[in-house]
Amino acid sequence: MDDGCFFDCSNTSPNLINCGAARVQTIRDCSRRRGDGLIDKLHGLDSIRCHKSCVSTYTSKHHLKRYITKKSNDSSPTETVVPPKRSRRLGTTIFNFKEHCVFCGEKALPLDPRHPDRWRKVYQCRTTGDYKQKILLSCDERNDDLANEVQVRLSGEVTDLHAADAQYHNDCYKRFMSHKNIEAAVRTKSSVFLQDDPALDALICEMEGKKSCVWNSIEIHEAYTNYGGSKLSRKNLISNLFSHFGHDLLKLSGAGVANIFVFRSEAPHLLKLTDASDEVDMTVIAKTIKEECCGKAANWDTYHTRLTQEDVTNACSDMILRLLAELSPKLDNTNTALLIEDNTNELIITAEHPIPISIINGQVRTQTNLHNTHEKADFIIVNQLVYLAARGASNISVVSDDTDVFVFLLYFYCKEKLTCEVFMQSPIACRRTVDIKATATKHSNIAEFLPGVHALSGCDTTSFLYGIGKATALKVLNSGKTLKLLGKQDVPMEDVVNEATLLMTTCYGSRCCKNTSETRHDSPYYQTLMWKSSLISEPPEDDDPVKYGCTKRNDKLFPVMLPENISPVPTEILQMIKCACSSMRACSTSRCSCASTQMSCSMFCGCHAEVDCNNVNTQSILSQEEEDELMTDDDLHNI
């Protein structure tokens, strides 16, 4: 036997391996289950030489099961072969790339703002090209049942996954595509029986013959021990049964009781299903109505149209309509029922008047406590948020994707010491929802300075810092720098400028600064002052924007870029870029430094950029200025 393979195969390869005592014992166990008499050849042997493929095939779980099944079919040829039940499409869920996960096939649900911790993260397939091929390669490597299901789904789409708007769960992607899980799937598929257990085989045969019975875990383990089994614990025994029966075996679990097992095909006949909606529990009903009302999204497309009964029904709570129908047949999906349901909601309307109005129970009331003269909607949003929190609202959703609103929410959440759940949702679908409570709790140490830093580093109404983004400003803020004075009244402006200048110079990596234009701090100071007074009905008295970096021309406000006494460019730099042309044909040749670099001359050049300058770029600018002057004259003439 030392010269050839122990299994007497037709393979003439000389590459043989040595099988030790453990592997020989495994071969004995498999031979005993096969009943092929090979165990007699192993009598007295502790090691053999064979091909690795031969011993792997002989002890393979898959090949062993197929051999036993084929042997049992050959021994009973007169048995009637029952054809497999044909599955119909109506009995299965239709897979849709836009609704289901590519890997698990389950629905990819959107984020529920009331329970964000329960959400399974969903991502869209944005990568084109070889992403689909990459998944198919992983399917080939895994070569298991899950890989076959994914491969069938992908083969049903002829285009790429990005064009099909496909999506997937983040956890499903990791379980399917990671190298660790792929190797685990390959190991599971190629695993072998390390020991024979006749008691397990006898138990499996008994359960297959009694599929109409209801089993529990204790009875299953007792039956296993009655057959003489002792190798498997109850937990491992159940795992082996699931490995054998697969999805056909169902487990019903309950606290404090043993698990119950039934076969899927017999479950409808063995279990009595009761609709939980028959139970009358006012707490559950109230919770259901609240969840349904919060889950109704506003359809702004029909806001200015005449609403039909169908439109109103879609916006109502189904539970309320069912309750009204049970009270009286006259309230079964009628206009009266819809009016009753609509009276349970409160609508607050803000218009041109500083005092908003509310509509509830068919009555119109003025909300004097929400009086607000601020012009921007950002201030009104924060004002109403604090109002709802004070009334005891436990879950508030703000629909906005503006950065200013995000900063407001964090600042006032910490300042007012709110405890309710606040979420910021984008009006654009498929964008993530921000948990304001969690964010404010995490950054409570810097929330006080966020409005000032946001205004100083650049927002909708202030200019941004060149080369400095929000991340750099927040990093400096977290390093210990503060911005307490920006936006506060009755504080000397000199102190405000010094504090803001220190923060700005730190952003640029400098420790000191001799001079920074005060104009750079006036506008952020005014903007921060307005932000911090959002909850005040009337803006601060000293709110003239002309005092804080703005100028008024023709009843319009314009930002002051630089004070009049400060040059936009240092004199040393101007000497480097000006030309010295002063002849009759000034700037007409390539010797002119401005013309050679295709720049226009300025008042600092030798030609002073006057009409005698022959620089083409200068002439085009002068022509444009003349047109502007003519236009201004015409406008004055018309007036």
JSON list of N, CA and C in Angstrom, two decimals, residues 49-50 54 100-101 187 194 256 430 440 479 599 634:
[
{"chain": "A", "resi": 49, "resn": "ARG", "atom": "N", "xyz": [-1.22, 6.05, 3.31]},
{"chain": "A", "resi": 49, "resn": "ARG", "atom": "CA", "xyz": [-0.80, 7.04, 2.30]},
{"chain": "A", "resi": 49, "resn": "ARG", "atom": "C", "xyz": [-1.85, 7.05, 1.20]},
{"chain": "A", "resi": 50, "resn": "CYS", "atom": "N", "xyz": [-2.25, 8.25, 0.83]},
{"chain": "A", "resi": 50, "resn": "CYS", "atom": "CA", "xyz": [-3.29, 8.38, -0.20]},
{"chain": "A", "resi": 50, "resn": "CYS", "atom": "C", "xyz": [-3.23, 9.78, -0.79]},
{"chain": "A", "resi": 54, "resn": "CYS", "atom": "N", "xyz": [-8.61, 12.22, -2.69]},
{"chain": "A", "resi": 54, "resn": "CYS", "atom": "CA", "xyz": [-9.35, 10.98, -2.46]},
{"chain": "A", "resi": 54, "resn": "CYS", "atom": "C", "xyz": [-9.92, 10.94, -1.05]},
{"chain": "A", "resi": 100, "resn": "HIS", "atom": "N", "xyz": [-35.68, 46.15, -2.29]},
{"chain": "A", "resi": 100, "resn": "HIS", "atom": "CA", "xyz": [-35.11, 45.06, -1.52]},
{"chain": "A", "resi": 100, "resn": "HIS", "atom": "C", "xyz": [-33.58, 45.13, -1.53]},
{"chain": "A", "resi": 101, "resn": "CYS", "atom": "N", "xyz": [-33.00, 44.49, -0.53]},
{"chain": "A", "resi": 101, "resn": "CYS", "atom": "CA", "xyz": [-31.54, 44.39, -0.43]},
{"chain": "A", "resi": 101, "resn": "CYS", "atom": "C", "xyz": [-31.02, 43.38, -1.44]},
{"chain": "A", "resi": 187, "resn": "ARG", "atom": "N", "xyz": [-15.18, 27.19, 4.15]},
{"chain": "A", "resi": 187, "resn": "ARG", "atom": "CA", "xyz": [-14.87, 26.15, 5.13]},
{"chain": "A", "resi": 187, "resn": "ARG", "atom": "C", "xyz": [-16.11, 25.37, 5.54]},
{"chain": "A", "resi": 194, "resn": "LEU", "atom": "N", "xyz": [-16.30, 14.48, 11.45]},
{"chain": "A", "resi": 194, "resn": "LEU", "atom": "CA", "xyz": [-15.17, 14.01, 12.25]},
{"chain": "A", "resi": 194, "resn": "LEU", "atom": "C", "xyz": [-15.54, 12.79, 13.08]},
{"chain": "A", "resi": 256, "resn": "GLY", "atom": "N", "xyz": [-38.91, 31.84, 29.19]},
{"chain": "A", "resi": 256, "resn": "GLY", "atom": "CA", "xyz": [-39.23, 30.92, 30.27]},
{"chain": "A", "resi": 256, "resn": "GLY", "atom": "C", "xyz": [-39.79, 29.58, 29.84]},
{"chain": "A", "resi": 430, "resn": "CYS", "atom": "N", "xyz": [-33.47, 60.19, 0.48]},
{"chain": "A", "resi": 430, "resn": "CYS", "atom": "CA", "xyz": [-32.26, 59.36, 0.54]},
{"chain": "A", "resi": 430, "resn": "CYS", "atom": "C", "xyz": [-31.09, 60.06, 1.23]},
{"chain": "A", "resi": 440, "resn": "ALA", "atom": "N", "xyz": [-25.63, 67.27, 20.04]},
{"chain": "A", "resi": 440, "resn": "ALA", "atom": "CA", "xyz": [-25.47, 68.33, 21.04]},
{"chain": "A", "resi": 440, "resn": "ALA", "atom": "C", "xyz": [-24.86, 67.79, 22.33]},
{"chain": "A", "resi": 479, "resn": "SER", "atom": "N", "xyz": [-9.34, 72.83, 20.67]},
{"chain": "A", "resi": 479, "resn": "SER", "atom": "CA", "xyz": [-8.02, 72.90, 21.30]},
{"chain": "A", "resi": 479, "resn": "SER", "atom": "C", "xyz": [-8.01, 73.80, 22.53]},
{"chain": "A", "resi": 599, "resn": "MET", "atom": "N", "xyz": [-2.27, 91.88, -18.68]},
{"chain": "A", "resi": 599, "resn": "MET", "atom": "CA", "xyz": [-2.96, 92.52, -17.56]},
{"chain": "A", "resi": 599, "resn": "MET", "atom": "C", "xyz": [-3.28, 93.95, -17.95]},
{"chain": "A", "resi": 634, "resn": "ASP", "atom": "N", "xyz": [-28.29, 108.16, -18.32]},
{"chain": "A", "resi": 634, "resn": "ASP", "atom": "CA", "xyz": [-29.63, 107.94, -18.89]},
{"chain": "A", "resi": 634, "resn": "ASP", "atom": "C", "xyz": [-30.65, 107.70, -17.80]}
]
